[in-house]
Coordinates of C-alpha atoms and ligand atoms in Angstrom, one line a residue:
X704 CA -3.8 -19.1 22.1
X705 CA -0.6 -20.4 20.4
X706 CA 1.0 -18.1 17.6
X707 CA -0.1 -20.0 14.9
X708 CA 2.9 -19.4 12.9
X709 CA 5.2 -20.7 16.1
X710 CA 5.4 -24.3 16.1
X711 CA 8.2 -24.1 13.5
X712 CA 10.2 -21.1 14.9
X713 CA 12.3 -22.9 16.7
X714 CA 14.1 -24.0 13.8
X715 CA 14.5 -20.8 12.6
X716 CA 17.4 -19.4 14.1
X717 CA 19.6 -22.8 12.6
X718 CA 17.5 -22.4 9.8
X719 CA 18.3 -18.2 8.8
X720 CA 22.0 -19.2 8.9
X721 CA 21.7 -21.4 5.9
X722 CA 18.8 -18.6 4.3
X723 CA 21.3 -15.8 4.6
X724 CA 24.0 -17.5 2.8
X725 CA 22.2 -19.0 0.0
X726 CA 20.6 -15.4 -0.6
X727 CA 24.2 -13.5 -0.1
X728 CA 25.3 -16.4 -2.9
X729 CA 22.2 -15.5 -4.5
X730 CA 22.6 -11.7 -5.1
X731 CA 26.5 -11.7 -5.5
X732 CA 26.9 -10.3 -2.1
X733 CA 24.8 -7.0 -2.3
X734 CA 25.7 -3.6 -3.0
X735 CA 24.7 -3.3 -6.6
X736 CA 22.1 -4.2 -9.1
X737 CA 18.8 -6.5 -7.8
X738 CA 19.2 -9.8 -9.6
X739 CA 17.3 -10.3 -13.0
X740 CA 14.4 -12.4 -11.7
X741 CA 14.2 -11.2 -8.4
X742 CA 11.2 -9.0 -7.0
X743 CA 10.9 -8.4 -11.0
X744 CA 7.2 -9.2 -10.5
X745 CA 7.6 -11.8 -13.4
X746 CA 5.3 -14.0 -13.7
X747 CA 6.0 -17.4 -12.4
X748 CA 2.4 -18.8 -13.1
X749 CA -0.9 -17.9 -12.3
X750 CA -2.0 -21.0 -10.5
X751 CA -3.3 -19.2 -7.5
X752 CA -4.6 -20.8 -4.7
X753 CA -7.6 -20.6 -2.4
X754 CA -6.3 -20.1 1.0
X755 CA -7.3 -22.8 3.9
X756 CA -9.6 -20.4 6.0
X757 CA -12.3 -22.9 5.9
X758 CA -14.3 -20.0 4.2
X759 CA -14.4 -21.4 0.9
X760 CA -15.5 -18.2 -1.7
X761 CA -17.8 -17.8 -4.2
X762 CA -19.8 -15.1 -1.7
X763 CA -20.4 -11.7 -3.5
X764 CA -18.1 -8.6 -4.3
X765 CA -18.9 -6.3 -1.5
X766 CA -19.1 -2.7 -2.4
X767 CA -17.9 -0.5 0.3
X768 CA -20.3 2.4 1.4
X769 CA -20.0 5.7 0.6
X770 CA -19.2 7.9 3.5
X771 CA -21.7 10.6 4.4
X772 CA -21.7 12.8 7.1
X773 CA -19.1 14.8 8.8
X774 CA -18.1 12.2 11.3
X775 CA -15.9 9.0 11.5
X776 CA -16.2 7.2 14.9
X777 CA -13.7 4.8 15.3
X778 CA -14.8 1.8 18.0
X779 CA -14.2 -2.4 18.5
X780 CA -16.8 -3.6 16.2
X781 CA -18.0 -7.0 15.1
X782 CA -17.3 -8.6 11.5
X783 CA -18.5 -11.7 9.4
X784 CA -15.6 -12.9 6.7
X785 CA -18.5 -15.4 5.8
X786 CA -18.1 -17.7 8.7
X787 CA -20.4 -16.3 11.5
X788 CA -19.7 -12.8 13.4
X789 CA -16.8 -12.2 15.3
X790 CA -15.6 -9.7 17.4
X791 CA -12.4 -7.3 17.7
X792 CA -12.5 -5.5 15.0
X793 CA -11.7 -1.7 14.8
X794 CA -14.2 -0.3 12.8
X795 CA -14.8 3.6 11.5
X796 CA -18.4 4.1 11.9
X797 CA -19.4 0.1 12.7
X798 CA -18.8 -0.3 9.2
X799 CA -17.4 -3.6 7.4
X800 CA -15.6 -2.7 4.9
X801 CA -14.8 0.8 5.8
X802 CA -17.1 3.4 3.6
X803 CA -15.2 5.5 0.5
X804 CA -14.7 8.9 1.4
X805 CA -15.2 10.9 -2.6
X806 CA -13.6 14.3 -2.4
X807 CA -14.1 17.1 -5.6
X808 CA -11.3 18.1 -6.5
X809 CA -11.1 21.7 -5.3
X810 CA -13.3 20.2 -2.3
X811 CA -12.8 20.4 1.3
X812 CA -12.7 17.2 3.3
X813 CA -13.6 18.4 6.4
X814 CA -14.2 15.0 9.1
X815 CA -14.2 14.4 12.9
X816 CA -13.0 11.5 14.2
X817 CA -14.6 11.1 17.5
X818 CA -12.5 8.0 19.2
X819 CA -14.5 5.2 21.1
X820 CA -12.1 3.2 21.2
X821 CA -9.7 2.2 24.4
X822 CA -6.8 3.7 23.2
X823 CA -5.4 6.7 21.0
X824 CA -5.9 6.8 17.3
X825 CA -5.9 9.1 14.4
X826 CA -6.4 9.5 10.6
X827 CA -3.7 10.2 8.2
X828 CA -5.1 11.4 4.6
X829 CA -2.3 8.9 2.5
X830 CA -1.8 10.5 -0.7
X831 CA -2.8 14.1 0.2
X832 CA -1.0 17.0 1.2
X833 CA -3.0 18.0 4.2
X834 CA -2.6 21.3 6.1
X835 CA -0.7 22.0 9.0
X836 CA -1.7 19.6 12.3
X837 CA -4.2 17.2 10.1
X838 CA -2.1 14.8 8.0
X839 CA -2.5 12.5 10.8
X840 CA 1.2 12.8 12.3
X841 CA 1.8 9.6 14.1
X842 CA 1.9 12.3 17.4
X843 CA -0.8 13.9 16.5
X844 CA -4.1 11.9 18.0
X845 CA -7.1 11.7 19.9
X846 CA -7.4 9.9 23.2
X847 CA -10.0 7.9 23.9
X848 CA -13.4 9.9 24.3
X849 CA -12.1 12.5 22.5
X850 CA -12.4 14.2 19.3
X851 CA -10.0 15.8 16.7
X852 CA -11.2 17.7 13.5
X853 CA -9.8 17.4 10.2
X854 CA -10.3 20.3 7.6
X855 CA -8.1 21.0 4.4
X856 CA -8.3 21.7 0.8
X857 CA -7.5 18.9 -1.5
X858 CA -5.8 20.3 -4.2
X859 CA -4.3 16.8 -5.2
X860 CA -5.2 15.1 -9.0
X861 CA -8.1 13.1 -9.4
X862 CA -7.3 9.3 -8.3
X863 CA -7.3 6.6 -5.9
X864 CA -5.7 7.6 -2.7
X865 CA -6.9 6.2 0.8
X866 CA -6.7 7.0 4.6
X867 CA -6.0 4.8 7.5
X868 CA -5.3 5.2 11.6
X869 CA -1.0 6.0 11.9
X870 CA -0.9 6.4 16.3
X871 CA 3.1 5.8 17.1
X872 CA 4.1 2.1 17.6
X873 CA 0.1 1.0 16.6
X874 CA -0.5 1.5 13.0
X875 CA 0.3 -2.0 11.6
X876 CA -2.5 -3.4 14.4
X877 CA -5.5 -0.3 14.0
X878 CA -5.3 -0.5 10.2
X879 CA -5.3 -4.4 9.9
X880 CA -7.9 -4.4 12.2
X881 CA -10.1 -2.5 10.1
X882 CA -9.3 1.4 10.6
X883 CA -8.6 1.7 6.4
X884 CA -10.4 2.4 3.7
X885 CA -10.6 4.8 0.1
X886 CA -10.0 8.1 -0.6
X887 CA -11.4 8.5 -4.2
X888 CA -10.9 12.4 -5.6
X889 CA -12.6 13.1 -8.5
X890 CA -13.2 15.9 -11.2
X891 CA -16.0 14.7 -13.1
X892 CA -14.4 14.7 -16.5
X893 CA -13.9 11.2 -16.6
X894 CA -16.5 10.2 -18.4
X895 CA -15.0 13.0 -21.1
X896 CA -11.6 11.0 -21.0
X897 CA -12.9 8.0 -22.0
X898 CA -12.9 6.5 -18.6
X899 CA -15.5 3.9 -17.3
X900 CA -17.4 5.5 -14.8
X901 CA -20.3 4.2 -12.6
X902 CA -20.9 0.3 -12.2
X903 CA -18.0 -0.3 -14.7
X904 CA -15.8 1.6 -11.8
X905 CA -14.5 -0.6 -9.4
X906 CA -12.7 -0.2 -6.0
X907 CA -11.1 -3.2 -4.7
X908 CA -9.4 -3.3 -1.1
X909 CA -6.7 -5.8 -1.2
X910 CA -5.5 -6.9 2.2
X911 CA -4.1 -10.1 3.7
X912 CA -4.7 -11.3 6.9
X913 CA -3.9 -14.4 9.3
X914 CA -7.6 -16.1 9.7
X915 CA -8.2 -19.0 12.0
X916 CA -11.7 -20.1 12.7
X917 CA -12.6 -17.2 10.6
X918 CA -11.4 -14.6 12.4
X919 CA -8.4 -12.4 11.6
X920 CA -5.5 -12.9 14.1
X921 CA -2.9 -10.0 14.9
X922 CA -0.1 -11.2 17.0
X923 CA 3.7 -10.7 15.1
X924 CA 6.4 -12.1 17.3
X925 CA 9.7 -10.1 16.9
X926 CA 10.5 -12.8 14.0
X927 CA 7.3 -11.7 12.1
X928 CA 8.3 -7.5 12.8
X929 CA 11.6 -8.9 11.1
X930 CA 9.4 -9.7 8.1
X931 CA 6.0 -8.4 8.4
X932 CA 2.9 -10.2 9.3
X933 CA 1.8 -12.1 6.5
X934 CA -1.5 -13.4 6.2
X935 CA -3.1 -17.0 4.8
X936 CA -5.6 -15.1 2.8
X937 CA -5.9 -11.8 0.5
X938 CA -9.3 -10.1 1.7
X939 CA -10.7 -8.1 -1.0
X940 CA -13.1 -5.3 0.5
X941 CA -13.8 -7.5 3.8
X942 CA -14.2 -10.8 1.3
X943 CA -12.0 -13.9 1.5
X944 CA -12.5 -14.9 -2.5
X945 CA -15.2 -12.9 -4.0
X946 CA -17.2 -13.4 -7.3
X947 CA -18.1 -10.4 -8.6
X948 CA -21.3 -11.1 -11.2
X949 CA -22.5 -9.9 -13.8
X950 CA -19.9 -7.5 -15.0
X951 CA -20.5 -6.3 -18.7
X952 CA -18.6 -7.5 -21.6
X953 CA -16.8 -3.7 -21.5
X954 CA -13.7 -2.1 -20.8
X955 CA -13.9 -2.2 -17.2
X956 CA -11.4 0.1 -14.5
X957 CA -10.5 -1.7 -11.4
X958 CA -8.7 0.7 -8.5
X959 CA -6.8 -1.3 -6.6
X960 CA -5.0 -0.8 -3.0
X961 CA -2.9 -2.6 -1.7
X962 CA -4.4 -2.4 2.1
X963 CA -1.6 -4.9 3.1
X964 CA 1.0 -4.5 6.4
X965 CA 3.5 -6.3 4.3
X966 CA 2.8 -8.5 1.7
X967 CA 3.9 -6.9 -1.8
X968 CA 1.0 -8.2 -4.4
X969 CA 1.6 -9.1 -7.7
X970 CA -1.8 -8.8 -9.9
X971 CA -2.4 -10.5 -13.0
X972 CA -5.1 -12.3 -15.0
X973 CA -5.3 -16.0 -14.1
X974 CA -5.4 -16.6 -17.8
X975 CA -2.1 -14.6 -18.4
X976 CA -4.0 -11.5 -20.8
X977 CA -2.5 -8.4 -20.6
X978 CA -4.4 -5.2 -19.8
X979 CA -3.9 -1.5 -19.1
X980 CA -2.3 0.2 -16.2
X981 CA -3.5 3.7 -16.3
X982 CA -2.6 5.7 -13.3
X983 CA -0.9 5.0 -10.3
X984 CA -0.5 6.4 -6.5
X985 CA -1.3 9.9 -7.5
X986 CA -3.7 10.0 -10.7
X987 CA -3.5 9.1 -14.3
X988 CA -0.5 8.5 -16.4
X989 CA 0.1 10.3 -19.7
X990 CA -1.3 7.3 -21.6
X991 CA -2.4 3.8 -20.4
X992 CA 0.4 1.2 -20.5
X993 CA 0.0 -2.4 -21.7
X994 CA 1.1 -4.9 -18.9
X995 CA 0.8 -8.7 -17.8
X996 CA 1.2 -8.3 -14.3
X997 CA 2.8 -5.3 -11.9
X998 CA 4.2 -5.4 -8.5
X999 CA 1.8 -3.3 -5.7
X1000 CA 3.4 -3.2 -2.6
X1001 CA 2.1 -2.2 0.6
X1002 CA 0.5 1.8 0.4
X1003 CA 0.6 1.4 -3.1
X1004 CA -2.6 2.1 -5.9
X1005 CA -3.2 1.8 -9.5
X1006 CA -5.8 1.7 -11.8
X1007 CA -6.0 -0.6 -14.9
X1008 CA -8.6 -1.2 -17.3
X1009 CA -9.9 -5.0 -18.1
X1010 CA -10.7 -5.2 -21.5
X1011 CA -13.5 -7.6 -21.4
X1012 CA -15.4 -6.9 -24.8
X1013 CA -14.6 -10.2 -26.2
X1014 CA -15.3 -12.3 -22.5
X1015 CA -18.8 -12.5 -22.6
X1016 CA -20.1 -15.5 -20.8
X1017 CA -16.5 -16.2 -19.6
X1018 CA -14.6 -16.1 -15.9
X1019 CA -11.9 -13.7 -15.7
X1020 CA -9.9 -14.2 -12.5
X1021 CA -7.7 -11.6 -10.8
X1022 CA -5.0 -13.2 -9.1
X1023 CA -1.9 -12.0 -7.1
X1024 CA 0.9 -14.1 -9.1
X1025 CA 3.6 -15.8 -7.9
X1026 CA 6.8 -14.0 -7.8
X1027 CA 10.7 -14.5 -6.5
X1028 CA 10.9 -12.4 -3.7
X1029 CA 14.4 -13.3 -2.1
X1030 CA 15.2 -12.9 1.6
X1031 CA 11.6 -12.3 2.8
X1032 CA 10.5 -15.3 1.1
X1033 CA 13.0 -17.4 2.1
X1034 CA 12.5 -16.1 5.9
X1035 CA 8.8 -16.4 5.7
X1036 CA 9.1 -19.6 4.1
X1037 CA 11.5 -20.8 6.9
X1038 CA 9.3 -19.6 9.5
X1039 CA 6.5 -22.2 9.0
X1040 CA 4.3 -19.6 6.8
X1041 CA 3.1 -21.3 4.2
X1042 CA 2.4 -18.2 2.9
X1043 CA 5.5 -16.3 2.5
X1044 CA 6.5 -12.9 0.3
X1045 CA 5.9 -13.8 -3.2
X1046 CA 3.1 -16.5 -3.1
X1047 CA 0.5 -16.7 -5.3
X1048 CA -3.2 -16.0 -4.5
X1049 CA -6.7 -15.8 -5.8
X1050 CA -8.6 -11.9 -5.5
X1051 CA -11.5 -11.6 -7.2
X1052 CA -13.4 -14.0 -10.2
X1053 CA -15.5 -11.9 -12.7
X1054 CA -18.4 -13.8 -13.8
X1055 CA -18.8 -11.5 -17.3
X1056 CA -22.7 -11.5 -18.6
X1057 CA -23.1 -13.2 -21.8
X1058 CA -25.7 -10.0 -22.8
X1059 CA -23.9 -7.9 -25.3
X1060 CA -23.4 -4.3 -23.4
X1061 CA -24.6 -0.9 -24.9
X1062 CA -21.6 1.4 -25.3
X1063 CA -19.2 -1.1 -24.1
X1064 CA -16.3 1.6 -24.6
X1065 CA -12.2 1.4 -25.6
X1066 CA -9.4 1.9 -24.0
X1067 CA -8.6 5.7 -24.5
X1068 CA -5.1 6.7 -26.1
X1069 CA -3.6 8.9 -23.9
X1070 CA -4.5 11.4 -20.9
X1071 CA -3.1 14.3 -19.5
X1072 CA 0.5 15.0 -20.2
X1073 CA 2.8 14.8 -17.1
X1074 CA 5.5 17.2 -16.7
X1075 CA 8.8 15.7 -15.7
X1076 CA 10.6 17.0 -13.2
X1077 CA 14.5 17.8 -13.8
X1078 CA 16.5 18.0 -10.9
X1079 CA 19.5 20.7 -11.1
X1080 CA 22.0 18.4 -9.7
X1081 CA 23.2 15.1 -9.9
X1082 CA 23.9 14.6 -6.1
X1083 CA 20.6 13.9 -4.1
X1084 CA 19.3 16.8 -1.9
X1085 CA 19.1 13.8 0.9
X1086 CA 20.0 10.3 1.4
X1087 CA 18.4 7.8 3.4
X1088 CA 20.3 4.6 4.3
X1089 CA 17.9 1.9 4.8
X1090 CA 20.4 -1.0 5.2
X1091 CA 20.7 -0.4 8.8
X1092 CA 17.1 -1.4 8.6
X1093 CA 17.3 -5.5 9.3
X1094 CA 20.8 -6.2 8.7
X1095 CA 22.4 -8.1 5.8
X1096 CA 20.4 -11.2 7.2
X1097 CA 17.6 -9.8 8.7
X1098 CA 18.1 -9.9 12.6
X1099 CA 15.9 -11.1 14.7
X1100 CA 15.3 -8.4 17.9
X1101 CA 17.4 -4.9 15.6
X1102 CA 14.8 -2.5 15.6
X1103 CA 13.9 -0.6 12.3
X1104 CA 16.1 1.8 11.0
X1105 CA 16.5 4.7 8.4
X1106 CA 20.0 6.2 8.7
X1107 CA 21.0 4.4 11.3
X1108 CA 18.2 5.9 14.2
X1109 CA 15.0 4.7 15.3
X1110 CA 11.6 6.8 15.4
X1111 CA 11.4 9.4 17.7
X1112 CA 8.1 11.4 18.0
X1113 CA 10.0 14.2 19.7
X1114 CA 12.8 14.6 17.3
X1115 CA 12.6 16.9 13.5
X1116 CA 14.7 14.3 11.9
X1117 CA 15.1 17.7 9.1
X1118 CA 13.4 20.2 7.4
X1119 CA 12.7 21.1 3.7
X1120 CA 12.1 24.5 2.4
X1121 CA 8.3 24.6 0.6
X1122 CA 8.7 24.7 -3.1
X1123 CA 11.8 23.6 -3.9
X1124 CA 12.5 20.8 -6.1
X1125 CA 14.6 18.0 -4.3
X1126 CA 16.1 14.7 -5.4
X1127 CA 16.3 12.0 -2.7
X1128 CA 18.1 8.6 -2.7
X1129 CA 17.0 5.7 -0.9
X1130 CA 19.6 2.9 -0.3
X1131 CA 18.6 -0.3 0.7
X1132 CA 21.4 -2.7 1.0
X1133 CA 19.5 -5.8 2.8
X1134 CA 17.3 -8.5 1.7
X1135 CA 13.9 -7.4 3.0
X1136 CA 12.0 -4.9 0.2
X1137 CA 10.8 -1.8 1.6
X1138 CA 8.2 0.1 0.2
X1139 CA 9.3 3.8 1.3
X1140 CA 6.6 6.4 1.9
X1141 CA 6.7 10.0 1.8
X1142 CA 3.6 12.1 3.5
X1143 CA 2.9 15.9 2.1
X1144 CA 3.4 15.5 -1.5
X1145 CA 3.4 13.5 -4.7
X1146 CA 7.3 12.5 -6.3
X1147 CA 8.4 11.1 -9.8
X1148 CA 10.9 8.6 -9.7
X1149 CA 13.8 9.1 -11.4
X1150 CA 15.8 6.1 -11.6
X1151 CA 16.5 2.5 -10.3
X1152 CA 20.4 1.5 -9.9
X1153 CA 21.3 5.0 -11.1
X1154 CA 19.2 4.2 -14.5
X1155 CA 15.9 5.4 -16.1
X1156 CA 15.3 2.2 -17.9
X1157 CA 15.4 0.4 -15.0
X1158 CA 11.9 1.9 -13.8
X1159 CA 9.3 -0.1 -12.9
X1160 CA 6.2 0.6 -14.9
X1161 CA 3.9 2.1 -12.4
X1162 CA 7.4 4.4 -11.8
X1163 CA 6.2 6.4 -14.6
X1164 CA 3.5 8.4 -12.7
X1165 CA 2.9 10.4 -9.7
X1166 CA 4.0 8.0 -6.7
X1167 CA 3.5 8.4 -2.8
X1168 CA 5.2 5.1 -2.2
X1169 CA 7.8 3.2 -4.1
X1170 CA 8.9 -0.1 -3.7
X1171 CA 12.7 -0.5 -2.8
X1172 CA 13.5 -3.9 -3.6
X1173 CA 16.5 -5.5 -1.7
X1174 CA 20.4 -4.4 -2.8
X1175 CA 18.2 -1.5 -4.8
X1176 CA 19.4 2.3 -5.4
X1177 CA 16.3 4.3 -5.8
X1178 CA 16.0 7.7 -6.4
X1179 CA 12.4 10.4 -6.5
X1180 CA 12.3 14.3 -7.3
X1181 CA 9.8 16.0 -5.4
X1182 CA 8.7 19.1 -4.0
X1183 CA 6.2 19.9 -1.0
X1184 CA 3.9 22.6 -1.4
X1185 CA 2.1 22.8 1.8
X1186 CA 4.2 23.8 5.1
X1187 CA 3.2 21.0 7.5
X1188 CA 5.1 18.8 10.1
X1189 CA 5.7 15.2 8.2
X1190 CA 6.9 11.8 8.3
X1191 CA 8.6 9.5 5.8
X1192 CA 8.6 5.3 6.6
X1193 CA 8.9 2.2 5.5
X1194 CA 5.0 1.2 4.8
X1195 CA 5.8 -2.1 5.8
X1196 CA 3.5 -1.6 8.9
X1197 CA 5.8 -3.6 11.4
X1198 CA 9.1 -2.2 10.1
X1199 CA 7.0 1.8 10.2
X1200 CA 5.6 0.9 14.1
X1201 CA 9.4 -0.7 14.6
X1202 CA 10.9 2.6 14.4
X1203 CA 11.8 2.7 10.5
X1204 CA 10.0 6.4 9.9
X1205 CA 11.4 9.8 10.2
X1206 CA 10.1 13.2 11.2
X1207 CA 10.6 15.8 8.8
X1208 CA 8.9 19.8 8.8
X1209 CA 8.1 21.5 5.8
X1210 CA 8.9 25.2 6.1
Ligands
C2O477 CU1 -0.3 5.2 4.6 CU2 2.3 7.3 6.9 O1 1.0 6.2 5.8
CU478 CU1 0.8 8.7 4.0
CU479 CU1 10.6 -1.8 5.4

């Protein structure tokens, strides 16, 4: 088969020239702040569209399985996005979407991966501070026929967190293949904050994918590692489109995950209504936080809370909005995707019951406090230099890079001493956003550009993964508690499997 995104490439390379420079025009030249209006997440209308899988939408709001057992096989496995079955697939138990694991917190998680597939694979616990030898170290896997255990404590907050496969060099393919799915640790008291709980709780798996002829196609060219692979279609828990019905006229918490390789999501309610972001990557935030729309870039979760006491009988859509995403936009957009960084897309249409609901809750004032973390020093502990990562214009073929090296399982890129707070920069002085993760710990980011009040609003919790938009300064305080041998990437799955990660131990 052709690369479906091909037929235009080859008037890319004339085509970048002319990209680079009106993006260099663009942004001043680089160096310093991210231009008002770009990658803001601002909302440049909510006309989303239905993507041209042939799929149509309109079929039901799948609700993943919960996981039971002690066991995840991983294996090729068949799917149905609604337009017959279709094979290659990897799957964790055979299952479409892949089942929520729920973990107490306090609990142990304590899971087998037994690989039938026909390669190595593994399962990183993203969010968690594992123990040493099971966070899933992109060295650390199980050959085919073989199994590896997994047994920690999670210690972590209660909240959205997830886990996915992370072998060296095949992460981007196993987890947009299917080997990804929800983490969800919980302490029971929500129902005592306030929180909807039960039906009126609801997981959503966001993740775009390539689909031809209904089934999802995997094959970046070294123009699309540039960028990412970018998909036609958002997928929301294995559904191209979905209507969820019947949802009550109540304050209603979605969990969302962006499940993406590289496409930075920007969700919003078609009809432009605000509602409540309420915790992010690692748990709640002090008190929920009124918003229009917010950036969720690949790795990335929040919760938010629909207040839908006045909708009955009405349509809510959830939509990823439109928004200006600079270099990778232009790129993408030169590339022949139609479909670049930044375009807008249906998710999910809430058909809300006209019945009035019993109880049909608020929005609660405030939650836990968080306590800030203050950083002794000014300088950063550590500095990571992500502009080596594409070049100024994004070249086509230059590997990946986080201070100027590549990945290299073998290598301890450095090590940090357990329980000391730390304050690291990250630098990114290209056009391509990277959303930076850090394994082993939760972080609080500190400032954007060298200031506070530049913080995004899902900034103001506990993060895992934090967006660095192009010519951006971004600085996180953070401390490991758990002695373990860790990475730290780009979660842009092509950049991460083209060498932009690092190996770090925990001591
Ligand atoms: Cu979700 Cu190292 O990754
Ligand atoms: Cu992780
Ligand atoms: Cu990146």
């Amino acid at each position: 088969m052709n690369n479906p995104k091909s037929s235009q490439r080859r008037k890319f390379l004339s085509a970048m020239a002319a990209a680079g420079l009106a993006g260099m025009t663009g942004c001043g030249g680089g160096g310093g702040d991210t231009p008002t209006g770009m990658f803001q997440g601002g909302n440049m209308g909510n006309g989303a569209i239905l993507p041209p899988t042939g799929l149509g939408a309109g079929a039901a709001l799948r609700t993943p399985a919960n996981f039971s057992g002690d066991t995840l096989t991983t294996a090729a496995g068949n799917y149905d996005l609604g337009g017959g079955v279709r094979a290659g697939a990897m799957l964790f138990n055979g299952q479409w979407p892949s089942p929520t694991i729920r973990v107490p917190v306090g609990g142990t998680l304590d899971i087998t991966l037994r690989n039938q597939l026909a390669e190595a694979t593994n399962i990183h616990w993203h969010g968690l501070a594992a123990a040493f030898g099971m966070d899933g170290h992109p060295t650390e896997v199980a050959k085919p026929n073989d199994n590896r255990r997994y047994t920690f404590a999670v210690n972590e907050r209660p909240g959205t967190y997830w886990y996915h496969a992370h072998p060296d060099r095949a992460t981007a393919r196993h987890a947009y293949l299917g080997l990804a799915g929800l983490l969800i640790v919980d302490d029971g008291n929500d129902a005592a904050r306030g929180l909807p709980t039960g039906a009126r709780d609801i997981a959503l798996v966001l993740a775009d994918k390539w689909i031809e002829n209904a089934a999802m196609v995997y094959r970046p060219n070294s123009a699309d590692i540039m960028t990412g692979w970018m998909g036609n279609a958002i997928l929301v828990n294995g559904t191209v489109g979905p209507v969820a019905t019947v949802m009550e006229p109540a304050v209603i918490r979605l969990r969302l995950l962006n499940a993406s390789n590289a496409r930075i999501l920007n969700p919003a309610l078609a009809s432009g209504r605000s509602f409540w972001l309420i915790a992010t990557d690692g748990g709640l935030l002090p008190a929920p936080v009124m918003v229009n729309n917010l950036l969720l870039a690949p790795g990335e979760r929040v919760e938010i809370l629909l207040d839908l006491r006045g909708e009955a009988g009405q349509s809510v859509r959830l939509v990823s909005a439109a928004f200006a995403a600079m270099g990778s936009s232009l790129m993408g957009g030169m590339m022949g995707n139609a479909f670049p960084q930044g375009a807008a897309f249906d998710l999910v249409n809430f058909a809300v019951s006209g019945t009035p609901a019993a109880n049909p809750g608020s929005v609660p004032a405030a939650f836990e406090p968080i306590t800030r973390y203050v950083p002794s020093t000014s300088a950063p502990t550590r500095v990571f230099d992500l502009s080596q990562a594409d070049g100024m214009m994004g070249m086509i073929g230059v590997p990946h890079r986080i201070n100027n090296v590549t990945y290299d399982g073998a290598r301890v890129d450095f090590t940090v001493p357990r329980g000391t707070l730390e304050r690291w920069r990250f630098i990114n002085r290209g056009m391509e956003p990277h959303p930076m993760h850090v394994h082993g710990t939760q972080f609080q980011v500190v400032s954007r550009n060298g200031s506070e009040a530049l913080r995004l609003v899902t900034d103001l919790g506990w993060k895992d993964t934090v967006l660095v938009r192009p010519f951006e300064t971004v600085e996180i305080a953070l401390r490991f508690n758990v002695a373990a041998n860790y990475v730290l990437h780009c979660h842009n799955l092509e950049h991460e499997d083209s060498g932009m990660m690092l190996n770090f131990d925990v001591v």
